[in-house]
């Protein structure tokens, strides 16, 4: 005997309407502009059901008619798409030297973008600069910060729930203090979401770069710091403790560029293969003008044999790390990012080493997304979260 709770029969049609609206909204987001007939064909819903659901979505301000399709048999069909101004997403990238940010509308169009050199001497000053940057971007977009449906901050480190703080934050002084996270929440409110910066770059790679249509890939960033974003079965993986991809802690400390203090604080591989390590190794080897890793690579490209040896050692270390990833998760693709990872000739040097040591050889490519990749990934993550929230409200508003 089936027992129906009081009011269940009345609630059932409402639940069905809510499900239909969510399904249509998802299709419009992914395939719009799109007609009622096309939506009916994609979803299997009847045209009257589609019309009723579209009317509800129009009343809630989530979709609108954007035009008509002509040139086909029959009357012109109205085309529906997401209302771009139904929400806005703020993406921020917090670095040691630069703060970058952008605002996109709900359709994914970037409305404003800005990069500034930070002058902050501590965590609280950096948070104030992030808030100022956000206000400037909102003003350029023509909105108030209260209209932001989601804010995503790409930051070094991982969240530790036991401490309620970010940990493994690398070279950002004071960023691992619980007071920092509390201040970020106070500034940006409940819409704040924090994503590891390299993971954010991996999201950007999946949405805009070589990772499109690839189910499993590793994004390996080598630059000021070292990290990895890992996408398996189409999903970004964080691991049980949030440290999946923290390859800076691989126990690779050999090489003339290693620094034991850095190794203890930031990991052995980071100490041996980050940009600072390349500079240290080049100076010890006697490379002139080795003030940055970029200059070391430039010297190697000009034919400086000593600089070339430093670059070769760097390629060997990175190849060892990538080989480790290959043997553990066997990705279809490895993407090299960061200032060193994208340096001219570095991809070829790493690939040559991998051919010697790896049991299998995945595709290995250099990212083409550049310095805005973290912000792009934050925007993509924020759009997904915003849609989840908006879809969740459809039934309540309907």
Short mmCIF file of N, CA and C in Angstrom, two decimals, residues 198 219-228 247 269-270 273-275 278 297 314 317-318 321-322 335-343 346 350:
data_model
loop_
_atom_site.label_atom_id
_atom_site.label_comp_id
_atom_site.label_asym_id
_atom_site.label_seq_id
_atom_site.Cartn_x
_atom_site.Cartn_y
_atom_site.Cartn_z
N UNK A 198 46.65 27.49 -9.45
CA UNK A 198 47.01 26.57 -10.54
C UNK A 198 45.80 25.73 -10.95
N UNK A 219 47.75 19.92 -15.87
CA UNK A 219 48.29 21.25 -16.17
C UNK A 219 49.43 21.50 -15.19
N UNK A 220 50.65 21.56 -15.68
CA UNK A 220 51.83 21.72 -14.84
C UNK A 220 52.37 23.13 -15.02
N UNK A 221 52.31 23.92 -13.97
CA UNK A 221 52.77 25.31 -14.01
C UNK A 221 54.15 25.42 -13.37
N UNK A 222 55.10 25.95 -14.13
CA UNK A 222 56.46 26.15 -13.64
C UNK A 222 56.83 27.61 -13.86
N UNK A 223 57.02 28.33 -12.78
CA UNK A 223 57.35 29.74 -12.87
C UNK A 223 57.84 30.23 -11.54
N UNK A 224 57.23 31.31 -11.04
CA UNK A 224 57.57 31.82 -9.71
C UNK A 224 57.39 30.73 -8.66
N UNK A 225 56.34 29.95 -8.81
CA UNK A 225 56.12 28.76 -7.99
C UNK A 225 55.83 27.59 -8.90
N UNK A 226 55.60 26.44 -8.31
CA UNK A 226 55.36 25.22 -9.09
C UNK A 226 54.11 24.54 -8.55
N UNK A 227 53.25 24.11 -9.45
CA UNK A 227 52.04 23.40 -9.04
C UNK A 227 51.42 22.69 -10.21
N UNK A 228 50.37 21.94 -9.92
CA UNK A 228 49.69 21.18 -10.96
C UNK A 228 48.20 21.17 -10.70
N UNK A 247 52.78 19.51 -6.51
CA UNK A 247 54.00 18.80 -6.90
C UNK A 247 55.26 19.56 -6.51
N UNK A 269 60.95 20.14 -4.85
CA UNK A 269 60.92 20.41 -6.28
C UNK A 269 60.82 21.91 -6.55
N UNK A 270 60.01 22.62 -5.77
CA UNK A 270 59.92 24.07 -5.92
C UNK A 270 61.28 24.71 -5.70
N UNK A 273 63.49 23.85 -8.87
CA UNK A 273 63.10 24.10 -10.26
C UNK A 273 62.26 25.35 -10.49
N UNK A 274 61.95 26.13 -9.46
CA UNK A 274 61.20 27.36 -9.66
C UNK A 274 62.09 28.42 -10.32
N UNK A 275 61.49 29.54 -10.67
CA UNK A 275 62.25 30.61 -11.32
C UNK A 275 63.42 31.07 -10.46
N UNK A 278 66.28 28.66 -10.81
CA UNK A 278 66.99 28.83 -12.08
C UNK A 278 67.98 29.98 -11.99
N UNK A 297 67.07 32.07 -19.85
CA UNK A 297 66.59 31.39 -21.05
C UNK A 297 67.00 32.15 -22.30
N UNK A 314 67.08 22.24 -15.81
CA UNK A 314 65.70 22.57 -15.48
C UNK A 314 64.74 21.66 -16.23
N UNK A 317 64.66 18.20 -14.60
CA UNK A 317 63.89 18.17 -13.36
C UNK A 317 62.39 18.16 -13.64
N UNK A 318 61.95 19.03 -14.55
CA UNK A 318 60.53 19.10 -14.87
C UNK A 318 60.07 17.80 -15.52
N UNK A 321 59.39 15.26 -12.87
CA UNK A 321 58.10 15.48 -12.21
C UNK A 321 56.95 15.03 -13.09
N UNK A 322 57.01 15.38 -14.38
CA UNK A 322 55.95 14.99 -15.30
C UNK A 322 55.90 13.47 -15.45
N UNK A 335 49.88 19.67 -20.10
CA UNK A 335 50.03 21.05 -20.57
C UNK A 335 51.01 21.76 -19.66
N UNK A 336 52.05 22.35 -20.25
CA UNK A 336 53.02 23.13 -19.49
C UNK A 336 52.62 24.59 -19.49
N UNK A 337 52.56 25.19 -18.29
CA UNK A 337 52.21 26.60 -18.17
C UNK A 337 53.19 27.32 -17.28
N UNK A 338 52.93 28.60 -17.02
CA UNK A 338 53.84 29.41 -16.23
C UNK A 338 54.94 30.00 -17.10
N UNK A 339 55.68 30.94 -16.52
CA UNK A 339 56.71 31.63 -17.29
C UNK A 339 57.77 30.71 -17.85
N UNK A 340 58.20 29.71 -17.07
CA UNK A 340 59.19 28.76 -17.54
C UNK A 340 58.54 27.70 -18.42
N UNK A 341 57.40 27.20 -18.01
CA UNK A 341 56.72 26.16 -18.78
C UNK A 341 56.39 26.58 -20.19
N UNK A 342 56.16 27.88 -20.41
CA UNK A 342 55.82 28.38 -21.73
C UNK A 342 57.00 29.04 -22.44
N UNK A 343 58.18 28.96 -21.85
CA UNK A 343 59.36 29.59 -22.46
C UNK A 343 59.70 28.93 -23.79
N UNK A 346 61.38 25.26 -24.34
CA UNK A 346 61.34 24.44 -23.14
C UNK A 346 60.48 23.19 -23.34
N UNK A 350 61.81 19.37 -22.55
CA UNK A 350 61.14 18.46 -21.62
C UNK A 350 60.67 17.20 -22.34
#
